Coordinates of C-alpha atoms and ligand atoms in Angstrom, one line a residue:
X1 CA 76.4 93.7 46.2
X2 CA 79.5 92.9 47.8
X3 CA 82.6 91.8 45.6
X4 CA 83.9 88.2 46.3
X5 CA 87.3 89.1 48.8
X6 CA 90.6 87.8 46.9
X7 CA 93.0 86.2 49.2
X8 CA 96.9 86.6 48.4
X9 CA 97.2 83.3 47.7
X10 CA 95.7 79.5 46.9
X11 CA 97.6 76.5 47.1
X12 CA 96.7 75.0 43.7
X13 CA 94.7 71.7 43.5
X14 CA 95.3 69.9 40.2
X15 CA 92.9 67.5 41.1
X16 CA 95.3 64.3 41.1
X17 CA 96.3 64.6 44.4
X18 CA 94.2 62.3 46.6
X19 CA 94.5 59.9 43.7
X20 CA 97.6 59.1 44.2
X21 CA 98.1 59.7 48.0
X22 CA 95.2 57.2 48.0
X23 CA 97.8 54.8 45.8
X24 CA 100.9 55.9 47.9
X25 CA 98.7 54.9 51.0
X26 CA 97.4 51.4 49.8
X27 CA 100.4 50.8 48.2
X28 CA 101.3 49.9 52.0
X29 CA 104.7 51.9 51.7
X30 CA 104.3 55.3 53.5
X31 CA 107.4 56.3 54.7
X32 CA 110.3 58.2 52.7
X33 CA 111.6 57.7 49.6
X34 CA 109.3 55.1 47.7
X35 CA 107.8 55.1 44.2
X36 CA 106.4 58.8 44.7
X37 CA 109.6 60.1 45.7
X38 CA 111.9 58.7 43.1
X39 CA 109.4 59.8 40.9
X40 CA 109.6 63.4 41.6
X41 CA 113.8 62.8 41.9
X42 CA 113.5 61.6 38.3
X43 CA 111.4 64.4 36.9
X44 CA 113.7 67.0 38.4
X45 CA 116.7 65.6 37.9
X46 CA 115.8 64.9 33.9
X47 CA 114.1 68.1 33.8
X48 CA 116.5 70.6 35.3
X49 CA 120.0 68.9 35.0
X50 CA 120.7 68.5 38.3
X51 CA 123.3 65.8 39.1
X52 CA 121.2 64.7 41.8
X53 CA 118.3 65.5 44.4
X54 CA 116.5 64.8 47.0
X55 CA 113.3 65.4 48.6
X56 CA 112.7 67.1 52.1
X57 CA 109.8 68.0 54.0
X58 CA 110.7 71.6 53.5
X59 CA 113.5 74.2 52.1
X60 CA 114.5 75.2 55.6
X61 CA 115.7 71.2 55.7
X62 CA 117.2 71.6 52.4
X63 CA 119.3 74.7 53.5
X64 CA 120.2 73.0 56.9
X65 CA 121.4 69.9 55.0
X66 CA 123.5 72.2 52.5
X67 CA 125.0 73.8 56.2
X68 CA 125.9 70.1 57.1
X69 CA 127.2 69.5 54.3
X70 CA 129.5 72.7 53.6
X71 CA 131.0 71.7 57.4
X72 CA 130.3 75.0 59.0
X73 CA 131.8 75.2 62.0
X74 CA 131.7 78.3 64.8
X75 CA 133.3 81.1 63.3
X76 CA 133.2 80.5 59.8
X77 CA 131.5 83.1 57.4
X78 CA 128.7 82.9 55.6
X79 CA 127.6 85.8 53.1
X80 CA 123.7 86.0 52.6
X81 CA 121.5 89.0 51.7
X82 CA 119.6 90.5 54.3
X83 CA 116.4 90.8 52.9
X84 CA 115.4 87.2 52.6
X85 CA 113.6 84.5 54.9
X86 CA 114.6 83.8 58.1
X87 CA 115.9 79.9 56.9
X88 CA 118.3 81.5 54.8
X89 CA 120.1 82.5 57.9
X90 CA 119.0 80.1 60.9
X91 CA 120.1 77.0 58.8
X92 CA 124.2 78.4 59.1
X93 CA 123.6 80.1 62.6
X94 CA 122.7 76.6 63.7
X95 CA 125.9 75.3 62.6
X96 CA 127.6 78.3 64.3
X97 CA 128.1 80.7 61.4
X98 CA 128.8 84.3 61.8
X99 CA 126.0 85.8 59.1
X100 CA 127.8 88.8 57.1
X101 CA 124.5 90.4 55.7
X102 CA 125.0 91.3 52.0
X103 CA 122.5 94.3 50.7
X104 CA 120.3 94.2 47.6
X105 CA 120.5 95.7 44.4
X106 CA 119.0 99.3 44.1
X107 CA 116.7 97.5 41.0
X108 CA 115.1 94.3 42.9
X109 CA 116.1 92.7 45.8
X110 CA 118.6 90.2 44.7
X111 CA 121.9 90.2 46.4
X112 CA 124.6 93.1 45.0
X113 CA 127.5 91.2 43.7
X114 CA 128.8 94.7 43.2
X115 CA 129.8 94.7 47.0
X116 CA 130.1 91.1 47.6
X117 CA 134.1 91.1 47.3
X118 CA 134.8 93.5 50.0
X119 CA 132.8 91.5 52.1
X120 CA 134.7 88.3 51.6
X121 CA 137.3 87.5 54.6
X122 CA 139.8 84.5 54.9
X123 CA 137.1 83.2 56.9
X124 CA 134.2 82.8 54.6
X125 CA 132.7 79.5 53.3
X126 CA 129.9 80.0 51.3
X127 CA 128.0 82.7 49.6
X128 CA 124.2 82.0 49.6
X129 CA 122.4 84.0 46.7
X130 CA 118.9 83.7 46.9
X131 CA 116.6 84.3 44.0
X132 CA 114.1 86.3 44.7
X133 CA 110.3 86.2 43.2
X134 CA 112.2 83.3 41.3
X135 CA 114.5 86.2 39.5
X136 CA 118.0 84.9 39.2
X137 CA 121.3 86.3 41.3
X138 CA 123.7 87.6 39.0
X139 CA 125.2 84.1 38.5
X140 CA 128.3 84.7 37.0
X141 CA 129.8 87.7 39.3
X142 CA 129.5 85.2 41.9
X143 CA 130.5 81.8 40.8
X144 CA 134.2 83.8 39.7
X145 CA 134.3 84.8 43.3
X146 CA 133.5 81.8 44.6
X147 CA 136.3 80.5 42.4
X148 CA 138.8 83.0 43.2
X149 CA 138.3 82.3 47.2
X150 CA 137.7 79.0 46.7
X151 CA 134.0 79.2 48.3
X152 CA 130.6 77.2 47.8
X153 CA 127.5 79.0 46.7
X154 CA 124.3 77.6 47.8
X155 CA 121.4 78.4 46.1
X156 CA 118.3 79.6 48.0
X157 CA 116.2 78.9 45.1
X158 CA 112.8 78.6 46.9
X159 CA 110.8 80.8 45.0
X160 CA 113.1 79.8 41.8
X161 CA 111.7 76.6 40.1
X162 CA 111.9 76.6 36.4
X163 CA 113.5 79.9 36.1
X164 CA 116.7 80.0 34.3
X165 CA 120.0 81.9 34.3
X166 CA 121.2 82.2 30.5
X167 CA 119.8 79.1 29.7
X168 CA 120.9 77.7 32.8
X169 CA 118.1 76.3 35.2
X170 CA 118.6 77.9 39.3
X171 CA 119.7 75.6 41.1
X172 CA 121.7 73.4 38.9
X173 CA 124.7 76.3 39.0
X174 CA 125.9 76.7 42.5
X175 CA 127.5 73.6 44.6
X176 CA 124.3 73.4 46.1
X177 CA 120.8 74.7 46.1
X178 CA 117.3 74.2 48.1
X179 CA 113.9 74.6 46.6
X180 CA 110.2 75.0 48.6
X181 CA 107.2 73.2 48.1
X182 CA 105.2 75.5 50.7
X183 CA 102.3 76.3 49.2
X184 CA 102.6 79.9 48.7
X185 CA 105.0 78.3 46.3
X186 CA 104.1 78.0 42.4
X187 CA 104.7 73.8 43.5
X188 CA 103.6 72.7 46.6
X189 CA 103.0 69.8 48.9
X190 CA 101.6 72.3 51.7
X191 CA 104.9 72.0 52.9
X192 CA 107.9 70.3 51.3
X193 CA 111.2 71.0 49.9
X194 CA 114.2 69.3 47.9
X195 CA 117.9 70.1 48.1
X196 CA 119.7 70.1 44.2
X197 CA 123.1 68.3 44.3
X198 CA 125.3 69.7 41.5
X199 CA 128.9 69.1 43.1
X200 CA 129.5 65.4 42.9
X201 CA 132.2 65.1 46.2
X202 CA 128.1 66.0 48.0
X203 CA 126.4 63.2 46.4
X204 CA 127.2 60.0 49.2
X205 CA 127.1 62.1 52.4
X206 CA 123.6 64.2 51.2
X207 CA 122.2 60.6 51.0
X208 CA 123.6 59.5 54.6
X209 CA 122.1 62.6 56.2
X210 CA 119.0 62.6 54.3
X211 CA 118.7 59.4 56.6
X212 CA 119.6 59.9 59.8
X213 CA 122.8 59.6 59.9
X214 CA 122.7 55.8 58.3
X215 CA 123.9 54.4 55.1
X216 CA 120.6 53.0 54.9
X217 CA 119.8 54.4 50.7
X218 CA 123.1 52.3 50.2
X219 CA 122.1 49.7 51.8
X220 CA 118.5 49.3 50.2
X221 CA 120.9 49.1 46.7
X222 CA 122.5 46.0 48.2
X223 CA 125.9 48.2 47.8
X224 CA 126.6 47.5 51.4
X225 CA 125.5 44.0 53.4
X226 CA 124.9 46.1 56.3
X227 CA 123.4 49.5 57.6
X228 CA 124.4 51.6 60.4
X229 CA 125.4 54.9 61.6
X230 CA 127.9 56.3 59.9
X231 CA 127.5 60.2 59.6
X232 CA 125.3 63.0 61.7
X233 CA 122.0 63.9 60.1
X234 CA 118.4 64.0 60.8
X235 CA 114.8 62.9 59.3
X236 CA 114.8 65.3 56.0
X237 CA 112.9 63.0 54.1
X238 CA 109.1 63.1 53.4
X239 CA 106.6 60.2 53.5
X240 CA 105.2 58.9 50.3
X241 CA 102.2 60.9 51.2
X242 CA 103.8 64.3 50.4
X243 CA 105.4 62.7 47.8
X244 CA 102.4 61.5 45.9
X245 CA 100.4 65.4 46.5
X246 CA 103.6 66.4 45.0
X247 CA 103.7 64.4 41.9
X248 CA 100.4 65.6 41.1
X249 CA 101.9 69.1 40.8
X250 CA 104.8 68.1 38.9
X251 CA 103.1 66.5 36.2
X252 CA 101.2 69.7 35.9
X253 CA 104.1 71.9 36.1
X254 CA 104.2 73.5 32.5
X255 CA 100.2 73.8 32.7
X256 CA 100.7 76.0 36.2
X257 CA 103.8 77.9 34.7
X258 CA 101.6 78.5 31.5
X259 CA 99.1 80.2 33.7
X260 CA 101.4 82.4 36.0
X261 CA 103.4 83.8 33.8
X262 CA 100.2 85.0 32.1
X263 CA 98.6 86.5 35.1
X264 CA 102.2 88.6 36.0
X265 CA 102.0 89.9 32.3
X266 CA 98.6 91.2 32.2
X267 CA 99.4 92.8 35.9
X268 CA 103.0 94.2 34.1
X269 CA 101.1 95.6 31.0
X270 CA 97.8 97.0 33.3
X271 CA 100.4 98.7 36.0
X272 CA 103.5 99.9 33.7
X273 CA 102.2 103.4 33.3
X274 CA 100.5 104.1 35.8
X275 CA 103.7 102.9 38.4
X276 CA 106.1 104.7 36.3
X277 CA 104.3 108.1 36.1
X278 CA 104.5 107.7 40.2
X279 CA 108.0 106.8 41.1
X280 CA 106.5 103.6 41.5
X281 CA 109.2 100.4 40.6
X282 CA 107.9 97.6 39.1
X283 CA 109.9 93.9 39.0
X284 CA 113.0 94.1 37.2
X285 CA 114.3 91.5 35.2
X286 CA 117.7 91.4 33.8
X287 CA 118.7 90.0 30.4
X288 CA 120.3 87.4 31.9
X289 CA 117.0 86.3 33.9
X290 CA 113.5 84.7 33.1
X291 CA 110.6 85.3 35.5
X292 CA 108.6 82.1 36.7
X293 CA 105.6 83.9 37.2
X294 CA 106.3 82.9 41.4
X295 CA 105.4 86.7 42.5
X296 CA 104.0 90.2 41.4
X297 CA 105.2 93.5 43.7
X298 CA 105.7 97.2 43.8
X299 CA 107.7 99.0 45.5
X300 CA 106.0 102.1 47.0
X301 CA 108.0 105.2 47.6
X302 CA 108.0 105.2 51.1
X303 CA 106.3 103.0 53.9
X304 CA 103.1 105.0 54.2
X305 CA 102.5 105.1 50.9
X306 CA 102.5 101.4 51.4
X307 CA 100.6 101.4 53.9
X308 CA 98.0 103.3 52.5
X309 CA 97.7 101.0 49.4
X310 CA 97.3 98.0 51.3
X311 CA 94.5 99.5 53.1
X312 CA 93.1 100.8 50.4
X313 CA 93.4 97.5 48.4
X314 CA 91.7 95.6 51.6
X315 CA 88.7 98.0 51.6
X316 CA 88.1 97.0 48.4
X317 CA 88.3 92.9 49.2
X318 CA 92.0 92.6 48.0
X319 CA 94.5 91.1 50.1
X320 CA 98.1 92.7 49.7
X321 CA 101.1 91.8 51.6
X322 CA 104.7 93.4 52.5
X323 CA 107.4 90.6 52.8
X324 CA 110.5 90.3 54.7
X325 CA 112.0 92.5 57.7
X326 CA 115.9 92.8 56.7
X327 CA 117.4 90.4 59.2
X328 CA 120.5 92.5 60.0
X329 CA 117.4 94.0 62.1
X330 CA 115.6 90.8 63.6
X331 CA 115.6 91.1 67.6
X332 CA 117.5 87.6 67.0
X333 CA 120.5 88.9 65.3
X334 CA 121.2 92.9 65.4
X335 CA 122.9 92.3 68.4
X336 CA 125.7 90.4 66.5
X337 CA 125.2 92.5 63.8
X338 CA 128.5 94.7 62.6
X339 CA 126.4 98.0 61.7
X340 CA 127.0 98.5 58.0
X341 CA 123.9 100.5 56.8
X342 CA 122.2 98.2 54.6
X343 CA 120.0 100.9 52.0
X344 CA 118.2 98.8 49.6
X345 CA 117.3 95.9 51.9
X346 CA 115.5 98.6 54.6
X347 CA 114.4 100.3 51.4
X348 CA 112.3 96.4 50.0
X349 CA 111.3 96.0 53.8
X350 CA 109.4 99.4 53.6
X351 CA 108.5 99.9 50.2
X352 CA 107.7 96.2 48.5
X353 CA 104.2 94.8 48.7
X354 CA 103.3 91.8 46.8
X355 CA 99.7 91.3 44.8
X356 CA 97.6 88.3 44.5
X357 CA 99.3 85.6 42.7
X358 CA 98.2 82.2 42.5
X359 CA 96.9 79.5 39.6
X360 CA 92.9 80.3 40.2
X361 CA 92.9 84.1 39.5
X362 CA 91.0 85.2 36.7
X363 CA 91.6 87.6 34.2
X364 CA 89.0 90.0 35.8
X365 CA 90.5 88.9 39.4
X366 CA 93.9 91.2 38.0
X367 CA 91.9 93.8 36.0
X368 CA 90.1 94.2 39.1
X369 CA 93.1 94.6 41.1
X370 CA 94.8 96.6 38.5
X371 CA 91.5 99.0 38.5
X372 CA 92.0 99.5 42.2
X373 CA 95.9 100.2 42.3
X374 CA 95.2 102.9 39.8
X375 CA 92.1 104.5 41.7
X376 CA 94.9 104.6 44.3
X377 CA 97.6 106.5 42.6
X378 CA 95.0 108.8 41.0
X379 CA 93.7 109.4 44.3
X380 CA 97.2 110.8 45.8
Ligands
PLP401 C1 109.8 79.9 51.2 C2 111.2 80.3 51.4 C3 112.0 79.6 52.3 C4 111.5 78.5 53.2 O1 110.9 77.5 52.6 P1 110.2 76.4 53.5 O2 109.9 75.3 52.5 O3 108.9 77.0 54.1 O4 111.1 75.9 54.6 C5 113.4 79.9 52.3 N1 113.9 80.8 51.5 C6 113.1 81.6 50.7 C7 113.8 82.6 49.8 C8 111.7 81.3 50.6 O5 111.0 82.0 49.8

């Protein structure tokens, strides 16, 4: 008999969504910011300590309201790693930034605050550290940077919900941060995103460009008598709809959290010996740091090792993937690029390959998938 195929991921269904999109929809209120949406404000704002948030329809809107609101203009510098998504980037290069690419850490692929001061110039704005598989930056390192040359650090904390710095939630630590609600993500509204407010001076112009430019959130608090346009901006905000799917999610966080965590542990325990006994690295997690259970990888040691283990993992119904392309490379930006050799972020684009991670696996999902990474290794 063939075995049932296991996809990389499935968007989660806590079974309350349609309930209350069916509300949000009857309700008669469908556009932005209703009861759904200051629902999920409340819950993250209570929950996390941010000083305020709001909801977008994705983290790429998040990131491009955090560009808006930083004022980058042509020229100025923003510091990113390379090995991240594409948003990261596009949301400064809009606003005419010149990207300095930052490289990883040789232990995971968050950005190497080692090298981060050399890279600082008088014209750089903002650092953006992004924490990836929902593994915190080294937070510290950065924010005294960021203090010394008076820059802003926007969080990229996409993958990074309810994942903490020493005892610190991401997000709540930089100026700014923006989360995802895609739903690769451990939360998701299929797509969705908020932006975390921490520095207050950001509070009344996030709300003006949330909303097209308009002072219209003031308005609808009879703060002003009026509404107009005031600001630049765009549409960020997402209907009640997405909103109300969202909720759903959010009420079930801990449950979901609960479950992920799990699922990464049992793949850590099955795969530690076997990875180590190959030269194969295995997510790394420093003291400072909790893991949110967002992602499971390994980094292979060389590309056709990787290759060969996410063939090998297919023929046996198990869906594997790589992840980013280090963007100091993309077609869209090597051309800009300055040419610093960039090791460890060539070295994750290569090696790293993530493994099934979503709510719905089942214990023997993983100890099938751990069974089938080791047939691998044995086999080389
Ligand atoms: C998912 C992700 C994004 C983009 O999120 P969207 O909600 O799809 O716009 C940006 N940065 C990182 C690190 C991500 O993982």
């Amino acid at each position: 008999m063939d075995k049932m195929k296991i996809p990389f991921n499935k968007p989660y269904l806590t079974g309350k969504e349609m309930h209350y999109m069916y509300q949000a929809i009857y309700s008669g209120k469908i556009s932005g910011n209703g009861m759904y949406t200051q629902k999920c404000h409340k819950y993250f704002e209570e929950k996390f300590g941010f000083k305020k948030v709001l909801l977008t329809t994705s983290c790429t809107d998040a990131l491009e309201m955090c560009a808006i609101l930083a004022d980058i203009k042509p020229g100025d510098e923003v510091i990113i790693p390379s090995f991240t998504f594409v948003s990261t980037a596009l949301a400064f290069v809009r606003q005419g930034a010149k990207i300095v690419f930052a490289d990883s850490n040789s232990a995971n692929p968050n950005i190497d605050t080692e090298l981060l001061e050399k890279l600082i110039t008088p014209k750089t704005k903002a650092i953006v550290p992004v924490h990836y598989a929902g593994i915190s930056c080294d937070m510290d390192k950065i924010m005294a940077l960021a203090q010394k040359y008076n820059l802003l650090v926007i969080e990229d904390a996409a993958q990074a919900i309810d994942s903490y710095y020493n005892g610190k939630s991401l997000g709540s630590i930089g100026n700014l941060a923006a989360f995802s609600f895609h739903e690769t993500k451990n939360l998701n509204s299929g797509e969705g995103g908020m932006l975390a407010i921490n520095d207050l001076q950001f509070v009344k112009r996030s709300e003006i460009i949330w909303e097209k430019g308009t002072n219209r959130s003031e308005f609808f608090r009879g703060e002003v008598d009026k509404y107009g346009w005031v600001d630049t901006g765009s549409s960020f905000l997402p209907s009640e709809i997405i909103a109300a799917y969202l909720y759903a999610q959010v009420e079930n966080m801990d449950m979901i959290q609960a479950r992920r965590k799990e699922i990464w542990q049992i793949y850590y325990n099955g795969l530690e010996k076997c990875c180590r006994k190959n030269g194969v690295m295995l997510p790394f997690i420093p003291e400072y740091a909790t893991n949110n259970g967002h992602m499971f990888y390994l980094v292979c040691t060389s590309i056709d090792q990787r290759t060969s283990l996410i063939d090998h993992l297919k023929n046996d119904g198990i869906h594997s993937v790589f992840h980013y392309l280090s963007l100091h490379k993309s077609p869209y930006y090597r051309d800009k690029y300055d040419g610093r050799e960039l090791v460890y972020s060539d070295r994750f684009t290569d090696q790293l390959v993530r493994l099934p991670m979503f709510y719905e696996l089942t214990n023997s999902d993983v100890e099938r998938i751990i069974d089938s990474v080791k047939t691998f290794f044995k086999s080389l």
